[in-house]
PDB file of C-alpha atoms in Angstrom:
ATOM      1  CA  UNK A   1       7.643   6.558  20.833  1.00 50.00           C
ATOM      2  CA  UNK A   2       4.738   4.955  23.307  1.00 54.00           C
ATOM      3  CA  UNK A   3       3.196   8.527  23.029  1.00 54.00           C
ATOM      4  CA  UNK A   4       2.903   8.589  19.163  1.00 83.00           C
ATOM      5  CA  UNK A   5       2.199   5.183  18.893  1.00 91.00           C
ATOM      6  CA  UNK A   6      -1.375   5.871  21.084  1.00 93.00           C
ATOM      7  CA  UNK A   7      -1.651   9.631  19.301  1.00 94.00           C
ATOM      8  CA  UNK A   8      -1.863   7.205  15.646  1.00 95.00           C
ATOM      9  CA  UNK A   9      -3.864   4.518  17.691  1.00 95.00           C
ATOM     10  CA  UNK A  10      -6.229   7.203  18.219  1.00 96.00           C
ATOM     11  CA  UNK A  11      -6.084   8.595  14.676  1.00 96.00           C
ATOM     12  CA  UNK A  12      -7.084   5.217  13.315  1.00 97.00           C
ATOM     13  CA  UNK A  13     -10.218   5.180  15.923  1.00 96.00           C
ATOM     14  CA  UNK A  14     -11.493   8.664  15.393  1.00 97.00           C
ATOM     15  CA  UNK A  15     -10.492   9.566  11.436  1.00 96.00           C
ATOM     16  CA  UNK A  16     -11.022   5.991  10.204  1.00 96.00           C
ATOM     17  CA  UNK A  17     -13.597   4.757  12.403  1.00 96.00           C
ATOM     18  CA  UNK A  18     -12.098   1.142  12.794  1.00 97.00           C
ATOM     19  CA  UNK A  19     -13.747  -1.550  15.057  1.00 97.00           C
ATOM     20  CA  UNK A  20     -11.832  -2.680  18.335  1.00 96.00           C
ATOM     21  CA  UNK A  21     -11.264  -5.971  16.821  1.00 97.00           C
ATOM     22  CA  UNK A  22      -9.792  -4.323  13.373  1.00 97.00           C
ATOM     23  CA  UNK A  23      -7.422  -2.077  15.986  1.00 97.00           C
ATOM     24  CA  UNK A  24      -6.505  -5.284  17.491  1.00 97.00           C
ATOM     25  CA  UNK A  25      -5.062  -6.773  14.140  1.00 97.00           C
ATOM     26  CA  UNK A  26      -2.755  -3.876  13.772  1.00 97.00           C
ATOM     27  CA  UNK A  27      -1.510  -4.003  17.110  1.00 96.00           C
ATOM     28  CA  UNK A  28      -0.734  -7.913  15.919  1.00 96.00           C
ATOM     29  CA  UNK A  29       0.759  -6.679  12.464  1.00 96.00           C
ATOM     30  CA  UNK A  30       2.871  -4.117  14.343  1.00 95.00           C
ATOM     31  CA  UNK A  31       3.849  -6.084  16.640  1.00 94.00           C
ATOM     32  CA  UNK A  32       5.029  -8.775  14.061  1.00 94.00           C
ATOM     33  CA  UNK A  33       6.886  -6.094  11.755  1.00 94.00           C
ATOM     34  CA  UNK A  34       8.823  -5.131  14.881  1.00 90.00           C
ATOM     35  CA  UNK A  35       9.859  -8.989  15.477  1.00 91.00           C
ATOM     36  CA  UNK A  36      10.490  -9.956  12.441  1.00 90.00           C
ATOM     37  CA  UNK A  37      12.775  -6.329  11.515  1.00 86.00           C
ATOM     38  CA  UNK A  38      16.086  -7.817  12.842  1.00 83.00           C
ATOM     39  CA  UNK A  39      16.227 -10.769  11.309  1.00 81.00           C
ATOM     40  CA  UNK A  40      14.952  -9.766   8.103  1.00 82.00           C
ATOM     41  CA  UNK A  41      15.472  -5.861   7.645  1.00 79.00           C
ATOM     42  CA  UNK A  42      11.789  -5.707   6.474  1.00 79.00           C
ATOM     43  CA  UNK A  43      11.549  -1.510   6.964  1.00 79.00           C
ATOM     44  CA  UNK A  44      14.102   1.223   7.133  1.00 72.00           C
ATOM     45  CA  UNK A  45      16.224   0.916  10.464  1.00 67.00           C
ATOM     46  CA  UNK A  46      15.793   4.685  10.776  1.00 64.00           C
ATOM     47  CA  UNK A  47      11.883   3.943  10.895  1.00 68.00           C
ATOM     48  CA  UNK A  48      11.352   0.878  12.551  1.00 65.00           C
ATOM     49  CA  UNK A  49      10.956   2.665  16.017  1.00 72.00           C
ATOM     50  CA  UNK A  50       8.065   4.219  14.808  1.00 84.00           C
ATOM     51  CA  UNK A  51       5.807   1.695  12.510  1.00 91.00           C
ATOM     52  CA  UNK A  52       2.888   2.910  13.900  1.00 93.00           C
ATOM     53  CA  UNK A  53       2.970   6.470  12.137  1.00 92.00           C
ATOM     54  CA  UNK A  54       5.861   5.709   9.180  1.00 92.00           C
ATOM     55  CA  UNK A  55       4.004   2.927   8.384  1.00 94.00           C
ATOM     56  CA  UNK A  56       0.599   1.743   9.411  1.00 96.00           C
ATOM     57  CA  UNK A  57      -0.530   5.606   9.410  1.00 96.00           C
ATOM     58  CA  UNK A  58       1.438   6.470   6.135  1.00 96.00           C
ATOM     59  CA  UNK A  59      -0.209   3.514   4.201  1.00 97.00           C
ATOM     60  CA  UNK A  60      -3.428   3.996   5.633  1.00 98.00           C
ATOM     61  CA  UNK A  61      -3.994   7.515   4.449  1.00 97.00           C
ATOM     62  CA  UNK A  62      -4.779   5.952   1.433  1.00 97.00           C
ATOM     63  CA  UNK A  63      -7.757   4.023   2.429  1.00 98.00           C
ATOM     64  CA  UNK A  64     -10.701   6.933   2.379  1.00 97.00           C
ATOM     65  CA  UNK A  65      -9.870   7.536  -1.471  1.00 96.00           C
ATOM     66  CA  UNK A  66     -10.445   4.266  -2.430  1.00 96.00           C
ATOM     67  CA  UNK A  67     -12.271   2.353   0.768  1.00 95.00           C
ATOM     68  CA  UNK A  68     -16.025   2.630  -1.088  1.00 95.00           C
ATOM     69  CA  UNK A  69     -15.044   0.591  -3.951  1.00 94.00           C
ATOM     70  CA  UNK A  70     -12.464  -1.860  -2.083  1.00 95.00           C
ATOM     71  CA  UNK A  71     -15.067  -3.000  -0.407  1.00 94.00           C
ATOM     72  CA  UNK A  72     -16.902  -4.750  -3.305  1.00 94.00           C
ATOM     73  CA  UNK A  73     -16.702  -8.163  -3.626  1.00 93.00           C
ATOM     74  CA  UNK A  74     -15.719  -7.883  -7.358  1.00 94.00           C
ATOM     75  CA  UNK A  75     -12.922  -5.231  -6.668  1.00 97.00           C
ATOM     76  CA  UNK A  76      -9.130  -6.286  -7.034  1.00 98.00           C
ATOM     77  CA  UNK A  77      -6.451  -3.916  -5.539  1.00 98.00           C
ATOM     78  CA  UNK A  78      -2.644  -4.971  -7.209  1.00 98.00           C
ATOM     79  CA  UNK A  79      -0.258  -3.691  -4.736  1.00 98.00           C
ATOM     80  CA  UNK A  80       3.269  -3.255  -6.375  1.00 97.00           C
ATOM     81  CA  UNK A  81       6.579  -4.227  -4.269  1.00 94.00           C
ATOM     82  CA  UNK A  82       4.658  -4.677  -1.265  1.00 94.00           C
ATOM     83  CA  UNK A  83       7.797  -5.836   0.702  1.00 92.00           C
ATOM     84  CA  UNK A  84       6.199  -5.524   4.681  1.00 93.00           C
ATOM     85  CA  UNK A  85       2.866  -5.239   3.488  1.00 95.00           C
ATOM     86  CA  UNK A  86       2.696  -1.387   2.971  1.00 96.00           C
ATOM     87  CA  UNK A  87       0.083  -0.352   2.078  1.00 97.00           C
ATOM     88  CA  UNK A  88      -1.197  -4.666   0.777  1.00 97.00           C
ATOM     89  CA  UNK A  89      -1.433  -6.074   4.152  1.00 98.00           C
ATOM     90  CA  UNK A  90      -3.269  -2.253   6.157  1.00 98.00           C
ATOM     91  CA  UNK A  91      -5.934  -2.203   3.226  1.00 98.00           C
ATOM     92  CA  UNK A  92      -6.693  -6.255   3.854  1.00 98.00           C
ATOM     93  CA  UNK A  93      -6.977  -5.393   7.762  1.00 98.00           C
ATOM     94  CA  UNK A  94      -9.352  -2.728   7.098  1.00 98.00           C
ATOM     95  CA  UNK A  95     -11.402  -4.214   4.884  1.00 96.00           C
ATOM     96  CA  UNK A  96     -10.424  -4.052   1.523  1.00 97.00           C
ATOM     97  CA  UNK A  97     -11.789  -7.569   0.259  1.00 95.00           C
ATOM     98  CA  UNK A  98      -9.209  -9.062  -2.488  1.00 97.00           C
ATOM     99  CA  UNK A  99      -5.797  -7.867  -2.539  1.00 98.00           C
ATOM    100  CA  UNK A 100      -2.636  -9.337  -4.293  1.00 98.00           C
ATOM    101  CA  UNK A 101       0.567  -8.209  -3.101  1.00 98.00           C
ATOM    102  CA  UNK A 102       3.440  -8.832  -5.519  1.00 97.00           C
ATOM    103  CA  UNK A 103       6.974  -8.755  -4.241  1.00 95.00           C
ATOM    104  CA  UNK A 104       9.832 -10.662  -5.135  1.00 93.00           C
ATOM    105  CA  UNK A 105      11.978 -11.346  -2.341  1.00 93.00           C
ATOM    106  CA  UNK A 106      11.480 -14.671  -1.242  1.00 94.00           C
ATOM    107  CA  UNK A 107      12.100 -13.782   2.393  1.00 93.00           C
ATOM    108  CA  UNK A 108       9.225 -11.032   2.318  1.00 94.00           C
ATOM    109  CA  UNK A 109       6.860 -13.022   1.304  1.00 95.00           C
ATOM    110  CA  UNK A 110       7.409 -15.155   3.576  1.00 95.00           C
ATOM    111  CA  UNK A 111       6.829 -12.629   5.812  1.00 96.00           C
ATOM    112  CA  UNK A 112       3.358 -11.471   4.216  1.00 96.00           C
ATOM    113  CA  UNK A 113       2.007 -15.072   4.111  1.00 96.00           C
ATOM    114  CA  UNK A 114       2.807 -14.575   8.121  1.00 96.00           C
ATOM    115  CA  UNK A 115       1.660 -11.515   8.609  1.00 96.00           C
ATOM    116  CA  UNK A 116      -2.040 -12.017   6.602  1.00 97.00           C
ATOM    117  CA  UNK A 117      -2.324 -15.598   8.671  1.00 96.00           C
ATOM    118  CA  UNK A 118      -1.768 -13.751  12.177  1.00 95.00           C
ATOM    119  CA  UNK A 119      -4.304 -11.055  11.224  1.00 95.00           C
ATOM    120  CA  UNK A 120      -6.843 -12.939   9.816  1.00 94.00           C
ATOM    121  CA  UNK A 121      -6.144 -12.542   6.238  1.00 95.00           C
ATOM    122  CA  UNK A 122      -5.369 -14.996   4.301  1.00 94.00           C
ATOM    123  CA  UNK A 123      -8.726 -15.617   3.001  1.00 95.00           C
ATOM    124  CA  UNK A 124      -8.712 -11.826   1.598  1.00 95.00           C
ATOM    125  CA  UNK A 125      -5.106 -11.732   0.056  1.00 97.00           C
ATOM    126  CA  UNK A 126      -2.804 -13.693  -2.198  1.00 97.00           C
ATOM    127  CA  UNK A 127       1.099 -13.250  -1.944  1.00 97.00           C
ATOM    128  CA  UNK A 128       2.433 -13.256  -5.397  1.00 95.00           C
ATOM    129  CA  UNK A 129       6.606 -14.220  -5.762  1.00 94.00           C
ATOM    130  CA  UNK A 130       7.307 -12.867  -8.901  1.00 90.00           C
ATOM    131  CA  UNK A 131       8.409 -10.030 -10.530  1.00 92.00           C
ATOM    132  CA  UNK A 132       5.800  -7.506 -11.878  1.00 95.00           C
ATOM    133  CA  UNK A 133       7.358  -7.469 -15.669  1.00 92.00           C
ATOM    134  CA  UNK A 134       7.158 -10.976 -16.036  1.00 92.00           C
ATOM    135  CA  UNK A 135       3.739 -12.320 -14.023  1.00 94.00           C
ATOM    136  CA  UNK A 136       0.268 -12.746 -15.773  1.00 95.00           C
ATOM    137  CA  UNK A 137      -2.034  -9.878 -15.966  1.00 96.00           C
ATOM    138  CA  UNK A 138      -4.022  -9.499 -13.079  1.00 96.00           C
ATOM    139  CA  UNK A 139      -6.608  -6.905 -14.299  1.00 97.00           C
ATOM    140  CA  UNK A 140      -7.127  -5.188 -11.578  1.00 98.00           C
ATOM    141  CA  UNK A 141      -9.487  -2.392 -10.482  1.00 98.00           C
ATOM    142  CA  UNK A 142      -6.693  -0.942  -8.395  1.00 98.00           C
ATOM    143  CA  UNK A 143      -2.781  -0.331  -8.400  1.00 98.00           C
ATOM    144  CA  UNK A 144      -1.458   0.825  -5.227  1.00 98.00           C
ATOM    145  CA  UNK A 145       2.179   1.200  -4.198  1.00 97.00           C
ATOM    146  CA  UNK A 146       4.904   2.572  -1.935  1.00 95.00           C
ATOM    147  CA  UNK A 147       7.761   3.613  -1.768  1.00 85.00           C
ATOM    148  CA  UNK A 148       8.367   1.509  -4.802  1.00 92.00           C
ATOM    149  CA  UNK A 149       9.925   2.989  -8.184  1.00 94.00           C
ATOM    150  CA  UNK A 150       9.606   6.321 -10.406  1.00 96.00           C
ATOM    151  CA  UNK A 151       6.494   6.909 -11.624  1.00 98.00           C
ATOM    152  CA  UNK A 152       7.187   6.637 -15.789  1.00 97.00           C
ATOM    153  CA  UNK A 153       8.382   2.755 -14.874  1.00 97.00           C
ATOM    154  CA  UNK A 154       5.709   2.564 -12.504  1.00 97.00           C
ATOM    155  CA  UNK A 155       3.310   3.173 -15.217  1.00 98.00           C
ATOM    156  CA  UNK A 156       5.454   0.788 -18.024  1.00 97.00           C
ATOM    157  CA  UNK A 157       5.261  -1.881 -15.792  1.00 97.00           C
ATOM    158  CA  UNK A 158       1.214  -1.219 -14.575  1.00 97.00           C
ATOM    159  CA  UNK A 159      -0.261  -1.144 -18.389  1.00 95.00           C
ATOM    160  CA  UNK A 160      -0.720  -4.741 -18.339  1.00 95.00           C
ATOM    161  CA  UNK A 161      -2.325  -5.292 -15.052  1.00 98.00           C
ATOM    162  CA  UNK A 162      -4.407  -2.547 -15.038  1.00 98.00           C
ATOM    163  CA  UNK A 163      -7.831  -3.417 -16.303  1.00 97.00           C
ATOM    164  CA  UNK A 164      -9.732  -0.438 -18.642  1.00 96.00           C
ATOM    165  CA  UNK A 165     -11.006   1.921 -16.429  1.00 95.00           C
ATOM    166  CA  UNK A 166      -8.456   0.991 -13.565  1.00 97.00           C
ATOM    167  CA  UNK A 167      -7.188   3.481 -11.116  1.00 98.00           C
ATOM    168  CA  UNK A 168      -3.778   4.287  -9.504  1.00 98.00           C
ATOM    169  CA  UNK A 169      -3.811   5.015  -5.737  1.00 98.00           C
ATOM    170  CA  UNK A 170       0.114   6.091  -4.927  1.00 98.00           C
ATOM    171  CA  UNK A 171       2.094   7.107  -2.162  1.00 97.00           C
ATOM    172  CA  UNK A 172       4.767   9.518  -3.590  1.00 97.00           C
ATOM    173  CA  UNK A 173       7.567  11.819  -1.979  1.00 94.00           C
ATOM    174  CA  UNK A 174       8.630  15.185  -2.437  1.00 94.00           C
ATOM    175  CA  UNK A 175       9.913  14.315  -6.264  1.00 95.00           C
ATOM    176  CA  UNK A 176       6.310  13.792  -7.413  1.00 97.00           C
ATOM    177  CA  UNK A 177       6.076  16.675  -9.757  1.00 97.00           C
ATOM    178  CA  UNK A 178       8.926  15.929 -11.620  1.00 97.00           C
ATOM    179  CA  UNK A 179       8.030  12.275 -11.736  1.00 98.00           C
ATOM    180  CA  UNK A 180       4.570  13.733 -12.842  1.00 98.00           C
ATOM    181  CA  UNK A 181       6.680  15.423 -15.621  1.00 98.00           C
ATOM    182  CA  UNK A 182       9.188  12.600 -16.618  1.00 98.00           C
ATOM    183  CA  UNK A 183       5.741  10.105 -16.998  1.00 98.00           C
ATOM    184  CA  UNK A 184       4.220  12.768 -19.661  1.00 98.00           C
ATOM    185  CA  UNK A 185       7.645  13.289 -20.866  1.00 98.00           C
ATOM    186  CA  UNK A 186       7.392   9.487 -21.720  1.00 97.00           C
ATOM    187  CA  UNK A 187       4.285   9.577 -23.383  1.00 98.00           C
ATOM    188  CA  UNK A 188       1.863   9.040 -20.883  1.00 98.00           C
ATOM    189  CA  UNK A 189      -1.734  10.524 -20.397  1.00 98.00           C
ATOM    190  CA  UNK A 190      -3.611  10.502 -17.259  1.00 98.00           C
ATOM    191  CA  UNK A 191      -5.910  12.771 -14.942  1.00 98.00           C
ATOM    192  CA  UNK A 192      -4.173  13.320 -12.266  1.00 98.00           C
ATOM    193  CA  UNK A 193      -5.341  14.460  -8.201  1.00 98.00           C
ATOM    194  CA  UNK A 194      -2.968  14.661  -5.484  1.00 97.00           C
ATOM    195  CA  UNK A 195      -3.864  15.033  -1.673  1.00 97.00           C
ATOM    196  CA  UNK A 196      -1.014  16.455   0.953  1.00 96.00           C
ATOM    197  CA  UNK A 197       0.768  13.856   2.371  1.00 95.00           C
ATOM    198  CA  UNK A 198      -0.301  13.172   6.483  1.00 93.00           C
ATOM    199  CA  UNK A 199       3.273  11.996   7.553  1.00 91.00           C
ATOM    200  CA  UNK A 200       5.481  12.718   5.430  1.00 89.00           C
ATOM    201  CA  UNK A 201       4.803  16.575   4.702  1.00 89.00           C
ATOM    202  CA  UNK A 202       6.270  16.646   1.275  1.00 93.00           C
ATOM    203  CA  UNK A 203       4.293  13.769   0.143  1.00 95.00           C
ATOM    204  CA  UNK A 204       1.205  13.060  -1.690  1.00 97.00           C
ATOM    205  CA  UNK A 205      -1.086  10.836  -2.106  1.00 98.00           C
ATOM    206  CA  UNK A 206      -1.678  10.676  -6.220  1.00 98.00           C
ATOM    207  CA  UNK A 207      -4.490   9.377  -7.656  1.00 98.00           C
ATOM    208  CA  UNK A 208      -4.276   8.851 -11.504  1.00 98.00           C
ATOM    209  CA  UNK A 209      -6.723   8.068 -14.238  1.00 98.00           C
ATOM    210  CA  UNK A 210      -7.890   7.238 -17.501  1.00 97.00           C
ATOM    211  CA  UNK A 211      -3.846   6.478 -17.666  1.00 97.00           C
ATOM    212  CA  UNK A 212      -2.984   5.421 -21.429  1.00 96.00           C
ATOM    213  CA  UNK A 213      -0.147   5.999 -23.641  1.00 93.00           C
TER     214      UNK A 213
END
């Protein structure tokens, strides 16, 4: 995979214009997600020989739709069931200046508290243990997930931590358009834009807004 991993090394350089030092504190995150995997099972075993594009590439896709306003001092991103830190801990390292990632699993957020410390995080994050139905609103400017859950319960469980105005930035697979359906089966209204997927083919990245129900 050394021929990929430099080929998405690259990528990062030339399509997202990141700094030597912000390069750096991937290779430290990837290197830490590949340490930590056995002990922990922190990403799919079929993936975890290739973080560098499955991962670090998939969840940074994200960042041109929404790197103008993460970068306000003001702006808070929400990222849902953040597990490894996909997409949380990538949007922190490239600049994204207040992110909380809420997960859970006790033994993952462990692992996130890690991973922001050893790329030089912590002051830009906060590691939430607790599950999304049950914490305090967090009004944020920004949802952002992966990988997580089905769109309509997506939604249910966003309404209250989604400040007026708030956006959705998603990472979806090849069921998106019949999640897109169930959600306005449910109820829901949104505007929604989608973007082809750069790893996974059959993905998109979704953008929704003005969601309400």
């Amino acid at each position: 995979m050394q021929a990929n991993t430099e080929s998405v090394k690259k990528w990062f350089e030339t399509e997202l214009h990141v700094s030597r030092e912000t390069l750096s504190r991937l290779e430290h995150y990837a290197d830490l997600v590949v340490k930590w995997q056995p002990s922990i099972n922190i990403v799919g075993a079929s993936t975890a020989e290739d973080v560098w594009a499955r991962h670090l590439q998939d969840s940074a896709q994200i960042w041109p739709h929404l790197a103008d306003i993460a970068q306000k001092p003001d702006t808070k991103i929400v990222d849902f069931g953040s597990g490894a830190g996909f997409p949380g801990v990538v949007l922190s390292i490239l600049g994204a200046n207040h992110v909380t990632m809420m997960e859970s699993v006790t033994k993952k957020t462990v692992f996130l508290t890690e991973a922001c410390r050893v790329c030089g995080c912590l002051d830009k994050t906060r590691v939430a243990r607790e599950r999304i139905e049950a914490a305090k609103p967090e009004n944020a400017d920004i949802i952002t997930a992966r990988a997580f859950a089905p769109l309509p319960k997506l939604l249910e469980m966003g309404q209250r931590h989604l400040k007026p105005g708030g956006k959705y930035v998603l990472l979806k697979g090849r069921a998106f358009e019949s999640e897109l359906a169930d959600a306005r089966d449910a109820g829901w209204r949104f505007s929604v834009t989608t973007f082809p997927g750069l790893v996974d083919p059959e993905g998109v990245v979704m953008i929704l807004e003005g969601v309400e129900r």
